[in-house]
Amino acid sequence: MGISHVAPHVMVGPVRGHSSSGLLLSTSPFTLTSRIHGRNKKKGHPVHLRACSKRMVQNCPKVCGIISSYRAADSVKCQCQRVEGFGEITTEDGNGKWGREAVSKASQILGDVNAQTVIGLDKGSTSNDEKSVHAGAPKHAPKKRRGNSVEDEAWRLLRESVVYYCGSPVGTIAANDQSDGNLLNYDQVFIRDFIPSGIAFLLKGEYDIVRNFILHTLQLQSWEKTMDCHSPGQGLMPASFKVRTVPLDGDDSATEEVLDPDFGEAAIGRVAPVDSGLWWIILLRAYGKCSGDLSVQERIDVQTGIKMILKLCLADGFDMFPTLLVTDGSCMIDRRMGIHGHPLEIQALFYSALLCAREMLAPEDGSADLIRALNNRLIALSFHIREYYWIDMRKLNEIYRYKTEEYSYDAVNKFNIYPDQIPPWLVEWMPDKGGYFIGNLQPAHMDFRFFSLGNLWSVISSLATTHQSHAILDLFEGKWSDLVADMPLKICHPALEGQEWRIITGSDPKNTPWSYHNGGSWPTLLWQLTVACIKMNRPEIAARAIKVAERRIAEDKWPEYYDTKQARFIGKQARLYQTWSIAGFLVAKLLLDKPDAARSLWNEEDVEIINAWNVMVDTKPRKRGRKVLKKTYII
Ligand code: GLC
């Protein structure tokens, strides 16, 4: 399918022609040296802006949005820019048809579990103390918890994790564990890790950091990054970035700050961060919804960034499925864990990002092909996941009785799954009430493991039907001691053990059974559970899980993950003061307190998709040469 060529980020400013906020100002000596180089097709040469050093800060113009050349330094230099036109913004009030029942129900529950109110700084205010944390890792060790408010401590720690670039907050570091001598890349701002931080700030009415994050990471979007002479696709967002202070070219007396991205070319295992761009789109939409400021998503460079991500994801390949084909470790689980192929987490984020992007893309002639491709993909993707990834007792029994080796267009067992693949643990584990999406589906292979993030995000994005969404939450309730136990939430269940662990993980000592990605428990997942529960009007489930976390998470110093089947131990190699554990907890608390706000984070089910889906279900089985759809959906 043809997708129109996407122009690189050559200009900034709202698409609809406002000039006050966001257009490049060319009044200073540090402005554009070249304006539209970037039209160059595949290997775009982005627009250059002279960097301004720390020495120059005083003179820095208020320039909004800059692109730096990756040719020279593979990094974005500090332009000390400020983002224009960002005055008071009112938070969008929750309104409309969203279930008020959910809100009042959550408020009732809060009476029990959320007695302490969240106390933070005033909107937009940042103390001098906080501002002293600059350029990369914060300098202060986490202070001792004061008083008895876990949230107070969480807010303080979250603020201490903020990373500044030329004086502006641009993200949060992954972990602020001063006791750890081997930080690896935990002193970087990870795109995925920042999502709960960003949402916590949005819910608090502090929008600048999120806006800065969105615009700066946009400038890092892949142009010319290479690994061993190979470049990742244009549009790829980095896994993480770091603010570095480097000597200014040709001047020993001055330094400048640069943003140095990692696209996986330095990451352990050289994994490609497929989820980064998807999360970026999701956060961009949440920013607009929470702040009411749509000027960011309307900017031409932001629109171009969205299109580049979409173009990369929607590109034709050899694959037969509408799901995204990715390598192992391309998402939250960023190590080898047997999730190559079509892992659920990526599909749920992909679906959500497509919906969010469609909401934000400015209607213009040049985008018609892209929007058509996007719509087709949404329909095909939802059909594929709902039909083929779903299992419950009924479906499991169906698989158990599958005939194999069916060569025909209307095969029941389309992927030639051998019933012997049903693992013994699942026969015991599958509850009568409830169900879930399996982790992965390939020809002759179903990965029956339960992955929390993929399932929760399927609920949040409405990739799951209403019935399936409730069944997933039923499963959480029914399997509480496996999925929540002593600390929410299991990243996946069950763990790989023995020979399977050896073969699939490559004997990874960090991913031993019931540890880290292999059946470990990750407190950050609490916020996703909370959004899903509020969406389905079942906030009491989240409230119960938050209560479990609250018992020990602060005492344990906010670990990255927990080990053992019951999540009894702090993870063997877990970082302490892990930012997304802190932020995930805060978001969960804030949302239970104001459930209406969760609406900015989920996607409503799309009527077009429901209609198309019904047509597809009605016209099954699909015969060769038969016209299936009345509408012109290409699948
Ligand atoms: C681990 C996690 C990854 C996270 C990173 C930084 O590698 O697997 O999801 O982004 O740590 O916290």
XYZ file of C-alpha atoms and ligand atoms in Angstrom:
647
model
C 0.000 0.000 0.000
C 1.303 3.354 -0.846
C 2.150 5.677 1.951
C 3.020 9.168 0.998
C 6.532 10.327 1.483
C 7.064 11.898 4.834
C 9.040 15.066 4.996
C 11.614 15.278 7.739
C 11.381 17.722 10.594
C 12.234 20.833 8.765
C 9.962 23.331 10.360
C 8.179 23.783 13.540
C 4.954 25.431 14.443
C 1.363 24.464 14.372
C 0.100 23.066 11.139
C -2.786 25.390 11.093
C -0.696 28.402 10.669
C -0.406 30.017 14.069
C 2.697 32.033 14.227
C 2.929 32.897 17.841
C 3.739 29.584 19.330
C 6.299 27.304 18.004
C 7.522 28.814 14.782
C 11.226 29.137 14.383
C 12.469 32.544 15.201
C 15.336 33.520 13.019
C 16.313 36.698 14.761
C 19.421 35.543 16.501
C 22.926 34.654 15.434
C 22.177 31.069 16.437
C 19.438 30.292 14.055
C 19.141 28.220 10.941
C 22.088 27.752 8.726
C 20.031 25.746 6.324
C 16.323 25.540 6.123
C 14.976 22.786 3.989
C 17.820 20.360 3.473
C 15.726 17.746 5.081
C 13.522 17.116 2.080
C 16.157 14.753 0.911
C 14.459 11.416 0.591
C 15.806 8.438 2.447
C 18.801 9.803 4.218
C 17.424 13.152 5.145
C 19.838 15.874 6.106
C 18.162 17.599 8.919
C 18.193 21.275 9.425
C 21.195 22.583 11.304
C 21.055 24.987 14.126
C 24.149 26.374 15.680
C 24.462 25.034 19.153
C 24.744 27.464 21.962
C 27.124 26.809 24.740
C 26.616 27.410 28.414
C 28.553 30.602 27.949
C 25.962 31.717 25.464
C 22.944 30.984 27.543
C 22.248 34.615 28.175
C 22.054 35.292 24.483
C 19.959 32.322 23.610
C 16.904 33.147 21.631
C 13.612 31.653 22.534
C 13.640 29.188 19.745
C 11.187 26.427 19.594
C 12.172 23.152 18.058
C 15.531 22.549 16.530
C 17.086 19.769 14.606
C 20.706 18.958 14.837
C 22.807 17.012 12.418
C 23.598 13.499 13.470
C 26.405 13.348 10.988
C 28.759 15.283 13.130
C 28.214 13.985 16.590
C 25.305 11.549 16.663
C 23.830 13.672 19.315
C 21.722 16.744 19.676
C 23.587 19.717 20.981
C 22.152 22.004 23.531
C 20.461 24.875 21.915
C 19.295 26.156 25.226
C 15.984 26.786 23.654
C 12.857 27.564 25.506
C 9.515 26.439 24.382
C 7.333 29.315 23.407
C 3.756 30.140 24.044
C 3.218 27.921 26.977
C 1.337 29.918 29.482
C -1.389 28.857 31.783
C -3.204 25.837 30.605
C -6.296 24.525 32.138
C -6.696 20.871 32.650
C -9.487 19.444 30.615
C -12.302 18.590 32.888
C -13.505 15.066 32.653
C -16.876 15.322 31.055
C -19.031 13.694 28.442
C -20.417 10.255 28.567
C -17.752 8.529 30.547
C -19.183 6.408 33.321
C -19.696 8.612 36.303
C -20.487 5.472 38.167
C -16.850 4.487 37.922
C -15.830 7.769 39.449
C -18.121 7.557 42.396
C -17.261 3.928 42.918
C -13.587 4.747 42.961
C -14.177 7.619 45.326
C -15.956 5.313 47.708
C -13.103 2.879 47.644
C -10.713 5.692 48.197
C -12.369 6.409 51.452
C -10.741 3.190 52.629
C -7.460 2.956 50.876
C -6.423 6.420 49.956
C -6.739 8.292 53.157
C -3.621 10.329 52.593
C -3.848 13.086 50.092
C -1.146 13.655 47.612
C 0.842 16.718 48.404
C 3.065 18.246 45.792
C 4.444 21.532 44.716
C 2.204 24.112 43.225
C 1.474 23.773 39.582
C 4.505 24.553 37.528
C 6.679 25.600 40.417
C 10.117 24.188 40.820
C 12.236 24.987 43.798
C 15.822 26.152 43.519
C 16.884 23.044 45.261
C 15.319 20.938 42.558
C 16.700 23.120 39.841
C 20.190 22.492 41.104
C 19.944 19.042 39.586
C 21.275 19.501 36.102
C 22.530 17.649 33.097
C 22.074 13.978 33.695
C 22.073 12.138 36.975
C 20.857 13.981 40.040
C 23.570 14.776 42.514
C 21.627 14.135 45.710
C 21.126 10.834 47.406
C 17.508 10.106 48.238
C 16.750 11.527 51.648
C 15.140 9.610 54.443
C 11.397 9.379 54.387
C 9.730 12.028 56.494
C 6.401 11.712 58.190
C 4.162 8.881 57.245
C 3.109 9.702 53.763
C 4.382 7.307 51.176
C 3.150 9.665 48.474
C 5.093 12.592 49.901
C 8.231 10.565 49.688
C 7.376 9.350 46.206
C 6.886 12.905 44.965
C 10.156 14.021 46.469
C 12.002 11.107 44.896
C 10.337 11.648 41.557
C 11.389 15.282 41.552
C 14.912 14.300 42.493
C 15.076 12.064 39.454
C 14.369 14.899 37.042
C 17.021 15.473 34.395
C 17.684 18.981 33.086
C 18.984 20.074 29.746
C 20.141 23.650 29.504
C 18.149 24.407 32.608
C 14.861 22.876 31.495
C 13.419 19.605 32.768
C 13.424 17.038 29.961
C 12.896 13.665 31.621
C 13.634 11.452 34.607
C 16.529 9.054 35.040
C 15.740 5.349 35.243
C 17.074 4.864 38.754
C 18.593 7.075 41.395
C 20.298 4.368 43.384
C 23.336 5.951 45.008
C 24.298 2.712 46.684
C 24.856 1.061 43.330
C 28.346 1.385 41.969
C 27.428 -0.180 38.669
C 24.703 2.026 37.273
C 25.142 0.819 33.665
C 22.628 2.872 31.718
C 20.216 3.444 34.594
C 21.406 7.048 34.705
C 19.749 7.654 31.347
C 16.251 8.835 30.492
C 14.445 5.834 29.032
C 11.513 6.636 26.801
C 9.316 3.855 28.184
C 10.328 4.537 31.779
C 9.405 8.177 31.457
C 5.776 7.415 30.557
C 4.529 6.980 34.146
C 6.698 9.924 35.256
C 5.209 12.044 32.503
C 1.703 10.997 33.404
C 2.281 11.738 37.084
C 3.379 15.257 36.128
C 0.440 15.666 33.761
C -1.996 14.603 36.442
C -0.389 17.129 38.741
C -0.820 19.901 36.201
C 2.927 20.217 35.558
C 3.065 20.098 31.816
C 6.422 21.624 30.888
C 8.546 18.580 31.537
C 6.310 16.443 29.347
C 6.240 18.991 26.594
C 10.036 19.309 26.687
C 10.427 15.549 26.695
C 8.181 15.170 23.666
C 9.964 17.846 21.671
C 13.493 16.827 22.580
C 12.984 13.138 21.921
C 11.422 14.103 18.612
C 14.703 15.668 17.657
C 16.470 12.436 18.497
C 14.270 10.438 16.162
C 16.515 8.368 13.977
C 18.062 9.900 10.921
C 21.509 8.584 10.420
C 22.273 6.437 13.408
C 24.299 3.388 12.445
C 25.489 0.174 13.992
C 28.288 -1.646 12.183
C 27.502 0.230 8.978
C 23.775 -0.415 9.237
C 21.172 2.238 9.981
C 17.896 1.550 11.744
C 14.766 2.635 9.939
C 13.998 6.312 9.772
C 11.468 7.172 12.402
C 12.841 4.901 15.104
C 12.821 6.556 18.508
C 15.731 5.875 20.845
C 15.460 3.550 23.827
C 17.056 6.176 26.021
C 19.142 9.321 26.037
C 21.635 10.999 28.263
C 22.520 14.620 28.790
C 26.268 14.988 28.467
C 28.392 18.020 29.125
C 31.193 18.203 26.586
C 33.875 20.758 25.741
C 32.772 23.235 23.159
C 34.431 22.703 19.772
C 37.565 24.778 19.522
C 37.152 26.444 22.895
C 38.684 24.827 25.977
C 37.150 27.322 28.334
C 33.551 26.475 27.554
C 31.297 23.484 27.601
C 28.021 22.643 26.067
C 25.350 20.102 26.797
C 24.399 17.479 24.264
C 21.596 14.961 24.162
C 23.080 11.601 23.343
C 20.547 8.989 22.264
C 20.896 5.215 22.320
C 18.925 3.364 19.677
C 20.061 0.026 20.947
C 23.476 0.282 19.369
C 25.042 0.475 22.825
C 22.346 -1.405 24.709
C 22.980 -4.823 26.160
C 22.133 -7.267 23.396
C 21.743 -4.456 20.836
C 17.965 -4.656 21.104
C 15.778 -2.395 18.961
C 13.371 -0.241 21.001
C 10.257 -0.783 18.929
C 8.005 0.379 21.748
C 9.636 3.825 22.138
C 7.893 5.472 19.194
C 4.573 3.885 20.151
C 4.850 5.187 23.714
C 5.866 8.593 22.384
C 2.633 8.843 20.379
C 0.572 7.661 23.347
C 2.175 10.249 25.644
C 1.733 12.996 23.070
C -1.990 12.371 22.979
C -2.189 12.201 26.781
C -0.337 15.521 26.963
C -2.912 17.161 24.695
C -5.823 15.665 26.588
C -4.546 16.536 30.050
C -3.176 20.000 29.347
C -5.695 21.058 26.744
C -2.751 22.363 24.729
C -3.156 20.953 21.242
C -0.546 23.239 19.715
C 2.201 20.675 20.286
C 0.522 17.906 18.332
C -0.395 20.389 15.606
C 3.175 21.482 14.962
C 4.530 20.439 11.613
C 7.608 18.788 13.067
C 5.463 16.806 15.515
C 3.049 15.791 12.751
C 6.053 14.678 10.724
C 7.385 12.712 13.679
C 4.066 10.891 14.027
C 4.041 10.082 10.325
C 7.574 8.776 10.386
C 6.765 6.372 13.193
C 3.644 5.226 11.386
C 5.482 4.848 8.122
C 8.045 2.645 9.773
C 5.380 0.494 11.437
C 3.092 0.261 8.423
C 5.774 -0.528 5.855
C 5.070 -3.627 3.822
C 7.197 -6.653 4.566
C 7.120 -10.391 4.016
C 4.805 -11.018 6.897
C 1.399 -12.655 6.484
C -0.040 -11.182 9.663
C -1.243 -7.677 10.535
C 0.709 -7.853 13.777
C 4.125 -6.164 13.965
C 7.031 -8.534 13.441
C 9.864 -7.726 15.828
C 13.006 -9.217 17.291
C 13.360 -10.465 20.844
C 13.685 -7.836 23.568
C 12.110 -4.985 21.641
C 9.890 -3.730 24.465
C 9.800 -3.592 28.263
C 11.357 -7.047 28.280
C 14.529 -5.894 26.611
C 16.472 -9.150 26.838
C 16.124 -12.476 25.184
C 13.006 -14.095 26.579
C 11.522 -15.885 23.585
C 9.275 -12.986 22.654
C 10.497 -12.472 19.107
C 7.863 -12.608 16.392
C 4.572 -10.987 17.257
C 4.592 -10.346 21.019
C 1.346 -9.138 22.525
C 2.848 -6.105 24.265
C 4.029 -4.596 20.988
C 0.696 -5.337 19.300
C -1.316 -3.658 22.058
C 0.917 -0.583 22.027
C 0.831 -0.542 18.236
C -2.951 -0.632 18.216
C -3.159 2.118 20.803
C -0.602 4.269 18.969
C -2.547 3.879 15.717
C -5.727 5.068 17.409
C -3.950 7.955 19.122
C -2.201 8.989 15.905
C -5.440 8.956 13.969
C -6.927 11.314 16.512
C -4.020 13.715 16.179
C -3.112 13.668 12.496
C -4.142 16.856 10.770
C -6.410 16.150 7.829
C -4.492 17.049 4.701
C -4.288 15.635 1.215
C -0.799 14.256 1.695
C -1.911 12.018 4.563
C -4.802 10.281 2.821
C -2.829 7.134 1.946
C -1.340 6.953 5.389
C -4.724 7.255 7.072
C -6.186 4.616 4.787
C -3.331 2.249 5.601
C -3.771 3.017 9.283
C -7.502 2.278 9.212
C -7.007 -0.973 7.369
C -4.383 -2.034 9.825
C -6.501 -1.192 12.856
C -9.295 -3.416 11.665
C -7.099 -6.310 10.632
C -5.081 -6.093 13.829
C -8.063 -6.085 16.154
C -9.610 -9.011 14.315
C -6.389 -11.000 14.418
C -5.695 -10.470 18.114
C -9.271 -10.914 19.312
C -9.723 -14.048 17.273
C -6.400 -15.828 17.438
C -4.661 -14.656 20.617
C -7.628 -15.141 22.898
C -7.860 -18.156 25.156
C -10.296 -19.184 27.833
C -11.642 -22.574 28.879
C -13.792 -22.889 25.785
C -11.030 -21.955 23.383
C -8.496 -24.134 25.135
C -10.781 -27.087 24.760
C -11.195 -26.238 21.103
C -7.409 -26.197 20.627
C -7.177 -29.477 22.537
C -9.414 -31.070 19.877
C -7.802 -29.363 16.873
C -7.218 -31.302 13.705
C -3.854 -30.505 12.176
C -2.301 -30.292 8.711
C -5.359 -28.662 7.164
C -4.523 -27.378 3.728
C -7.447 -25.180 2.774
C -8.693 -21.617 2.800
C -11.204 -22.333 5.500
C -9.024 -24.285 7.906
C -10.166 -24.129 11.509
C -6.654 -24.593 12.843
C -5.176 -21.873 10.631
C -1.760 -21.772 12.237
C -1.403 -25.533 12.452
C -1.126 -25.660 16.212
C -0.445 -29.148 17.553
C -2.640 -29.743 20.587
C 0.301 -31.271 22.435
C 1.640 -27.752 22.712
C -0.886 -26.985 25.425
C 1.400 -26.884 28.442
C 0.434 -28.981 31.490
C 0.545 -25.921 33.779
C -2.167 -24.241 31.739
C -4.561 -27.143 32.002
C -4.501 -26.601 35.756
C -4.229 -22.833 35.689
C -6.970 -21.786 33.298
C -9.935 -20.699 35.442
C -13.535 -21.395 34.520
C -14.182 -17.686 34.694
C -11.771 -15.437 32.874
C -9.380 -15.583 29.977
C -6.482 -13.735 28.411
C -4.491 -13.014 25.283
C -1.538 -15.336 24.807
C 1.928 -13.859 24.581
C 2.725 -14.591 20.964
C 1.448 -16.406 17.901
C 3.506 -17.802 15.040
C 2.969 -20.609 12.564
C 2.679 -23.822 14.599
C 3.435 -21.966 17.800
C 1.384 -20.402 20.541
C 3.240 -18.888 23.468
C 0.715 -19.556 26.197
C 2.477 -17.486 28.844
C 0.437 -14.691 30.388
C 2.038 -11.251 29.983
C 0.582 -8.529 32.176
C 1.474 -5.414 30.222
C 0.168 -6.697 26.892
C -3.090 -7.813 28.452
C -3.605 -4.624 30.438
C -2.821 -2.426 27.485
C -5.264 -4.447 25.385
C -7.944 -3.463 27.869
C -6.812 0.162 27.957
C -6.634 0.510 24.177
C -9.907 -1.358 23.567
C -8.034 -3.906 21.523
C -9.881 -6.391 23.738
C -13.650 -6.515 23.457
C -15.656 -5.533 26.512
C -16.229 -9.188 27.284
C -12.537 -9.986 26.924
C -11.542 -6.981 29.027
C -13.707 -8.158 31.900
C -12.391 -11.677 31.512
C -8.818 -10.388 31.804
C -9.694 -8.579 35.026
C -11.493 -11.711 36.240
C -8.251 -13.547 35.688
C -6.345 -11.038 37.814
C -8.867 -11.524 40.567
C -8.994 -15.289 40.214
C -5.222 -15.679 40.041
C -4.380 -13.054 42.639
C -1.824 -15.167 44.475
C 0.076 -15.788 41.242
C -0.169 -12.355 39.638
C -0.195 -10.011 42.618
C 0.887 -12.046 45.641
C 3.194 -9.951 47.854
C 3.905 -7.243 45.290
C 2.033 -6.282 42.153
C 2.543 -7.186 39.359
C 3.990 -10.288 37.724
C 5.521 -9.341 34.415
C 4.624 -12.780 33.057
C 3.418 -16.108 34.309
C 4.764 -18.743 34.612
C 8.559 -18.562 34.568
C 10.666 -20.509 32.099
C 12.524 -23.245 33.907
C 15.104 -25.979 33.288
C 15.923 -26.841 29.717
C 13.361 -24.386 28.403
C 15.065 -21.550 30.319
C 18.479 -22.660 29.013
C 17.365 -22.740 25.391
C 15.068 -19.742 25.312
C 17.051 -17.251 27.405
C 20.467 -18.582 26.467
C 21.013 -19.461 30.151
C 20.656 -15.801 31.126
C 21.683 -15.531 34.803
C 19.649 -12.352 35.222
C 16.513 -14.071 33.987
C 16.561 -17.156 36.181
C 13.118 -18.590 37.018
C 10.868 -16.193 38.939
C 13.334 -13.355 38.644
C 13.459 -10.110 36.610
C 11.720 -10.590 33.240
C 11.255 -14.289 33.830
C 8.318 -14.242 36.220
C 9.552 -11.350 38.374
C 7.163 -8.738 39.782
C 7.303 -5.107 38.638
C 5.624 -2.432 40.742
C 5.559 -0.030 37.805
C 2.793 -2.135 36.232
C 0.460 -0.935 38.938
C -0.499 2.177 36.984
C -1.546 0.192 33.961
C -3.627 -2.100 36.140
C -5.275 0.971 37.632
C -6.172 2.515 34.270
C -7.590 -0.796 33.044
C -9.641 -1.287 36.214
C -11.051 2.235 36.155
C -11.910 1.874 32.472
C -13.883 -1.278 33.212
C -15.506 0.298 36.259
C -13.774 -2.104 38.608
C -11.408 0.199 40.507
C -11.641 -1.943 43.625
C -9.247 -4.439 42.049
C -6.588 -1.778 41.585
C -7.227 -0.374 45.037
C -6.556 -3.784 46.527
C -3.296 -4.134 44.613
C -2.157 -0.647 45.603
C -2.746 -1.537 49.204
C -0.473 -4.535 48.821
C 2.269 -2.397 47.288
C 1.892 0.298 49.914
C 2.712 -2.122 52.695
C 6.357 -2.384 51.767
C 7.398 -0.520 48.653
C 8.754 2.549 50.443
C 10.403 0.479 53.165
C 12.037 -1.578 50.447
C 13.327 1.628 48.800
C 11.218 1.444 45.651
C 12.889 -1.496 43.935
C 12.837 -2.047 40.207
C 11.462 -5.571 40.584
C 10.855 -8.409 43.025
C 11.810 -12.073 42.808
C 10.296 -15.443 43.728
C 6.906 -16.888 42.903
C 5.233 -14.842 45.590
C 7.327 -11.703 45.044
C 8.751 -12.009 48.548
C 12.295 -10.834 47.854
C 13.609 -7.615 46.424
C 15.039 -8.608 43.042
C 18.530 -10.025 43.057
C 19.907 -7.302 40.825
C 17.085 -4.816 41.230
C 18.009 -1.160 41.339
C 16.617 0.750 44.280
C 14.844 4.082 43.888
C 13.749 2.981 40.438
C 11.883 5.931 38.998
C 9.115 4.094 37.216
C 8.328 2.097 40.357
C 7.878 5.419 42.126
C 5.962 7.073 39.305
C 3.806 3.989 38.649
C 2.711 4.019 42.270
C 1.972 7.737 42.188
C -0.059 7.487 38.983
C -2.068 4.626 40.449
C -2.821 6.683 43.570
C -3.622 9.848 41.650
C -5.974 8.018 39.325
C -7.840 6.280 42.085
C -8.216 9.667 43.653
C -9.430 11.249 40.401
C -10.638 8.380 38.234
C -12.059 10.742 35.664
C -8.519 11.675 34.655
C -7.843 8.120 33.509
C -9.976 8.840 30.514
C -7.093 10.766 28.942
C -5.104 7.579 28.924
C -7.403 5.049 27.352
C -8.896 4.593 23.908
C -12.604 4.164 23.424
C -13.656 1.374 21.131
C -14.008 2.692 17.615
C -17.423 2.281 15.990
C -15.926 1.764 12.533
C -13.833 -1.065 13.871
C -16.788 -2.687 15.584
C -18.751 -2.555 12.331
C -15.946 -3.899 10.218
C -15.285 -6.593 12.777
C -18.892 -7.697 12.765
C -18.839 -7.926 8.993
C -15.743 -10.085 9.169
C -17.168 -12.401 11.796
C -20.398 -12.763 9.817
C -18.592 -13.633 6.623
C -16.307 -16.311 8.059
C -15.019 -18.702 6.815
C -13.190 -16.890 4.099
C -13.151 -18.592 0.747
C -10.706 -17.871 -1.993
C -11.931 -15.454 -4.605
C -15.083 -14.655 -2.708
C -15.832 -11.025 -2.067
C -15.851 -10.802 1.668
C -16.469 -7.270 2.699
C -19.062 -4.919 1.480
C -16.837 -2.071 2.513
C -13.488 -1.520 0.899
C -11.257 -2.529 3.750
C -8.038 -4.031 2.551
C -6.893 -6.722 4.921
C 15.419 -2.797 32.191
C 13.984 -3.032 31.775
C 13.539 -1.997 30.772
C 13.746 -0.607 31.341
C 15.203 -0.433 31.774
C 15.435 0.876 32.487
O 16.275 -3.006 31.123
O 13.850 -4.306 31.235
O 12.208 -2.201 30.436
O 13.394 0.338 30.407
O 15.579 -1.459 32.659
O 14.686 0.925 33.660
